[in-house]
Short mmCIF file of C-alpha atoms in Angstrom, two decimals:
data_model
loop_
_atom_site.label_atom_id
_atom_site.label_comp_id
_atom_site.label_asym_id
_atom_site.label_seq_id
_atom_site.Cartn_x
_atom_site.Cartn_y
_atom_site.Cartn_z
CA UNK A 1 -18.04 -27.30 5.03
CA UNK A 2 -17.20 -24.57 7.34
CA UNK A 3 -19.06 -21.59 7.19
CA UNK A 4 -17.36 -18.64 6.33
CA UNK A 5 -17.06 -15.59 9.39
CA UNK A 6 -17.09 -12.45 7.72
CA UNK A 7 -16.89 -10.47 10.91
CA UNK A 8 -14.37 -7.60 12.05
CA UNK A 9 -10.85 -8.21 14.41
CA UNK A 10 -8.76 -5.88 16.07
CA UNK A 11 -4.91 -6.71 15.30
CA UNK A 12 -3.26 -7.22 19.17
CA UNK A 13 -1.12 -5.17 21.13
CA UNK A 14 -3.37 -1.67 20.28
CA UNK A 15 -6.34 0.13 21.28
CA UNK A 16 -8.68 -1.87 19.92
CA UNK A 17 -10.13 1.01 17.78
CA UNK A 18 -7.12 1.32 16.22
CA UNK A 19 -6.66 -2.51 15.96
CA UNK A 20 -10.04 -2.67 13.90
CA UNK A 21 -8.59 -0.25 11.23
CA UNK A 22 -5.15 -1.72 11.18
CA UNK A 23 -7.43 -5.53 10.92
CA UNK A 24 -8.71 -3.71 7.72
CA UNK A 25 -5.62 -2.42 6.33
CA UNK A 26 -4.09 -6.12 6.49
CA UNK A 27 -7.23 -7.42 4.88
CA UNK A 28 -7.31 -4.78 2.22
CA UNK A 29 -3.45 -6.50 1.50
CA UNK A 30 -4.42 -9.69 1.88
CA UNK A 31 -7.23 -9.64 -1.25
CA UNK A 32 -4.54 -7.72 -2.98
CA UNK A 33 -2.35 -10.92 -2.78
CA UNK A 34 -5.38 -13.81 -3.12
CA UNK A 35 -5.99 -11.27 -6.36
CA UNK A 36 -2.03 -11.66 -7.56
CA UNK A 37 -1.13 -15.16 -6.33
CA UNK A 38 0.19 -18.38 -8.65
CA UNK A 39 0.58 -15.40 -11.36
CA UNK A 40 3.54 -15.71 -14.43
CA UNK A 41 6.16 -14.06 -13.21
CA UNK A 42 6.02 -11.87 -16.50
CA UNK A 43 2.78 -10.32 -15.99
CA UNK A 44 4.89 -8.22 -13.20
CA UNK A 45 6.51 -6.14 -16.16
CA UNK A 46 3.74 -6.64 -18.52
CA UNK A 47 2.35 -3.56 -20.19
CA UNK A 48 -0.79 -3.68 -22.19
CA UNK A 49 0.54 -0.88 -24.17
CA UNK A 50 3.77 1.43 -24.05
CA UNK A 51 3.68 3.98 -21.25
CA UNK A 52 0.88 1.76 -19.46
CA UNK A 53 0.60 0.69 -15.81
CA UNK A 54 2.18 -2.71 -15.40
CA UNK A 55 1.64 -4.70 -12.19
CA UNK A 56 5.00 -4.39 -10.86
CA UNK A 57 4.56 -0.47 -11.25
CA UNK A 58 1.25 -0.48 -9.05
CA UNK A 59 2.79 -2.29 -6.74
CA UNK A 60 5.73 -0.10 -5.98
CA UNK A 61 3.07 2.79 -6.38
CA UNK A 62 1.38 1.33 -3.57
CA UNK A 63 4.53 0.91 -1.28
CA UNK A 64 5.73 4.07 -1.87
CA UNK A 65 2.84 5.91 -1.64
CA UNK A 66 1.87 3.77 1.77
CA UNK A 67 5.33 5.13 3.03
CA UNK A 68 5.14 8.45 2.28
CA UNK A 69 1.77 8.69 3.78
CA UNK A 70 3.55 7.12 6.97
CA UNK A 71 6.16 10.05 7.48
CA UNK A 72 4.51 13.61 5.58
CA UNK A 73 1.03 13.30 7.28
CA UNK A 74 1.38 10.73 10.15
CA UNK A 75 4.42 10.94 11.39
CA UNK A 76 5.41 14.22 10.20
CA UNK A 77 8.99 13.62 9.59
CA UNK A 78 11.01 13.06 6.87
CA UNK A 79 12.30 9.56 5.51
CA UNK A 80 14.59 7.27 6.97
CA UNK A 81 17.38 6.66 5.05
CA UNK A 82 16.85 2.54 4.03
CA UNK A 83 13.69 4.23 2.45
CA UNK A 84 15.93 5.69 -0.32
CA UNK A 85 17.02 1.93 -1.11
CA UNK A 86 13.51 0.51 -0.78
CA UNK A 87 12.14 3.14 -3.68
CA UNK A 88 15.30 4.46 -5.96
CA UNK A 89 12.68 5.59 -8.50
CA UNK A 90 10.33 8.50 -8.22
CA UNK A 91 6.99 7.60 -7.86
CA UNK A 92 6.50 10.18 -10.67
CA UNK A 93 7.92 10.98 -14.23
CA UNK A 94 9.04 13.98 -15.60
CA UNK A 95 5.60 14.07 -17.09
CA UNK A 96 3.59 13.45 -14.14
CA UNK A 97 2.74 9.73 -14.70
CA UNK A 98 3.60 6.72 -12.78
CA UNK A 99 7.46 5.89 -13.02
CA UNK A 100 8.00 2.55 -15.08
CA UNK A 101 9.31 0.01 -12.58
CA UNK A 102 10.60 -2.95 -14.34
CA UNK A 103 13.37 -5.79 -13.81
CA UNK A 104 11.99 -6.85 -9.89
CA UNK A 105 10.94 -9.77 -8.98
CA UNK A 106 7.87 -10.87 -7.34
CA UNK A 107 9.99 -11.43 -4.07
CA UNK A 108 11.61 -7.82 -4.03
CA UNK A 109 8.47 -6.13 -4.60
CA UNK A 110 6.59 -8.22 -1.51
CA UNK A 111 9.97 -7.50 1.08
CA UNK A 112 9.32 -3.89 0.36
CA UNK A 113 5.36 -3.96 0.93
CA UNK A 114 5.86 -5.69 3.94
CA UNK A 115 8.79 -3.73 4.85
CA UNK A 116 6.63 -0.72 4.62
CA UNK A 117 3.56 -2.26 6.35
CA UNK A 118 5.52 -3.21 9.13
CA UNK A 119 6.59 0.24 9.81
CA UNK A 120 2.90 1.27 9.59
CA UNK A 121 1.94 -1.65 11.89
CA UNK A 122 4.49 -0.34 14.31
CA UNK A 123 4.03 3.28 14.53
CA UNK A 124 -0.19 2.95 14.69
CA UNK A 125 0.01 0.10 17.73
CA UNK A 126 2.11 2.51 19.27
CA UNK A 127 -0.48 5.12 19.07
CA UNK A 128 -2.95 6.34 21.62
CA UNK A 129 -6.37 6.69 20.64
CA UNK A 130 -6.20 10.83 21.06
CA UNK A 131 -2.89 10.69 18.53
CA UNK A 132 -4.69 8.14 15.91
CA UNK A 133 -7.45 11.35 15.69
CA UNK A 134 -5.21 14.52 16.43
CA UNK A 135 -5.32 15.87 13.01
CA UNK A 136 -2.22 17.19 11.51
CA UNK A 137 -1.93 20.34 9.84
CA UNK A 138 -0.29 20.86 6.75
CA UNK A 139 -0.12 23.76 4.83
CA UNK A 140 -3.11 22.30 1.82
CA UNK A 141 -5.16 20.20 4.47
CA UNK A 142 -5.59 18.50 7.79
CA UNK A 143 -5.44 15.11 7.90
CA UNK A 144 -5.68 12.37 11.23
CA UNK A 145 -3.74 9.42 11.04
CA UNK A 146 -7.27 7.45 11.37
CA UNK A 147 -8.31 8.96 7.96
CA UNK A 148 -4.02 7.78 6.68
CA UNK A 149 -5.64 4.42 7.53
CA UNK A 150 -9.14 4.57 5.90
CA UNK A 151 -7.56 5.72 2.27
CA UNK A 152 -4.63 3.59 1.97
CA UNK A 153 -7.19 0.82 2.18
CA UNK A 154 -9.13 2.69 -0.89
CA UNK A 155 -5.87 3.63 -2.87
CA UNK A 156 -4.53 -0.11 -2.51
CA UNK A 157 -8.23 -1.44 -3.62
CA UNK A 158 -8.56 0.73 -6.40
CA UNK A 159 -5.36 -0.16 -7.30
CA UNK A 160 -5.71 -3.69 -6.75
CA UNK A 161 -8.94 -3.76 -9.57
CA UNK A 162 -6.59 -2.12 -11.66
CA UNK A 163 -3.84 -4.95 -11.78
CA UNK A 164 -6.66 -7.78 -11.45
CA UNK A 165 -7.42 -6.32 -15.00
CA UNK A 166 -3.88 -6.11 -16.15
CA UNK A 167 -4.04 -9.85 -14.92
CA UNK A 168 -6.30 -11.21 -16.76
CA UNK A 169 -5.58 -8.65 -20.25
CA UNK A 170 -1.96 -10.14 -19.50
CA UNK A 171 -2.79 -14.36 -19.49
CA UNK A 172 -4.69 -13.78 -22.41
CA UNK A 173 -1.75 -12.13 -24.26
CA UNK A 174 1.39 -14.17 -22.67
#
């Protein structure tokens, strides 16, 4: 058997510091599909109880947020317009809860992850080092593009824990 290498990469075509936290955002999505893989396809819209977090909510939670990360803090721009296709919902509710997303398949919900991701990809290899830690000032907080990095890979595992238990609530209900 081949033993396992647990051991930090830097994705290509960067500085290799930011390669190593790009390495870890792609590993942070990779457990988050090993966690959701061979699932029913009804789990996406399953809801443990009205008004809860489904599966396929968290997961275009984590797109959207992911994106809007991208242009308000890093970039500093506003959205393109294909965004406003990717994410017709509001993240949000008139009450301040997660949106209900419902009716998508497993397939449209990946395309716009990766979608997203690959815009992230993109903009951070073509970073230099001094940009990934300029911080940018907003009018609540500074934030550098190398922090963006560090807590989309805690929002997506949180997150990730969260649908993991919907899982498993879900194949013992369906």
């Amino acid at each position: 058997m081949a033993k396992e290498q647990l051991v930090f990469e830097a994705l290509p075509d960067c500085d290799p510091q930011i390669g190593r936290a790009l390495w870890q955002l792609e590993d942070t999505r990779i457990l988050t599909q090993r966690t959701l893989e061979v699932m029913n396809p009804l789990l996406l819209d399953w809801q443990p109880e009205a008004n809860s977090h489904s599966i396929g909510t968290l997961l275009y939670h984590i797109a959207m947020i992911e994106a809007d990360w991208l242009y308000n803090e890093v970039l500093e721009a506003e959205w393109p317009a294909e965004f406003t296709f990717l994410f017709p919902q509001d993240v949000h509710d008139e009450q301040g809860r997660l949106s209900i997303v419902k009716g998508q398949s497993w397939d449209e919900h990946w395309s716009r992850l990766n979608h997203v991701r690959t815009r992230v990809l993109n903009t951070y290899k073509g970073m230099t080092l001094d940009d990934f830690r300029r911080a940018r000032s907003l009018p609540d907080y500074d934030v550098t593009p190398e922090w963006v990095l560090h807590h989309l890979c805690q929002h997506e595992a949180e997150h990730r824990s969260e649908m993991a238990a919907l899982r498993t609530m879900g194949e013992g209900v369906l």
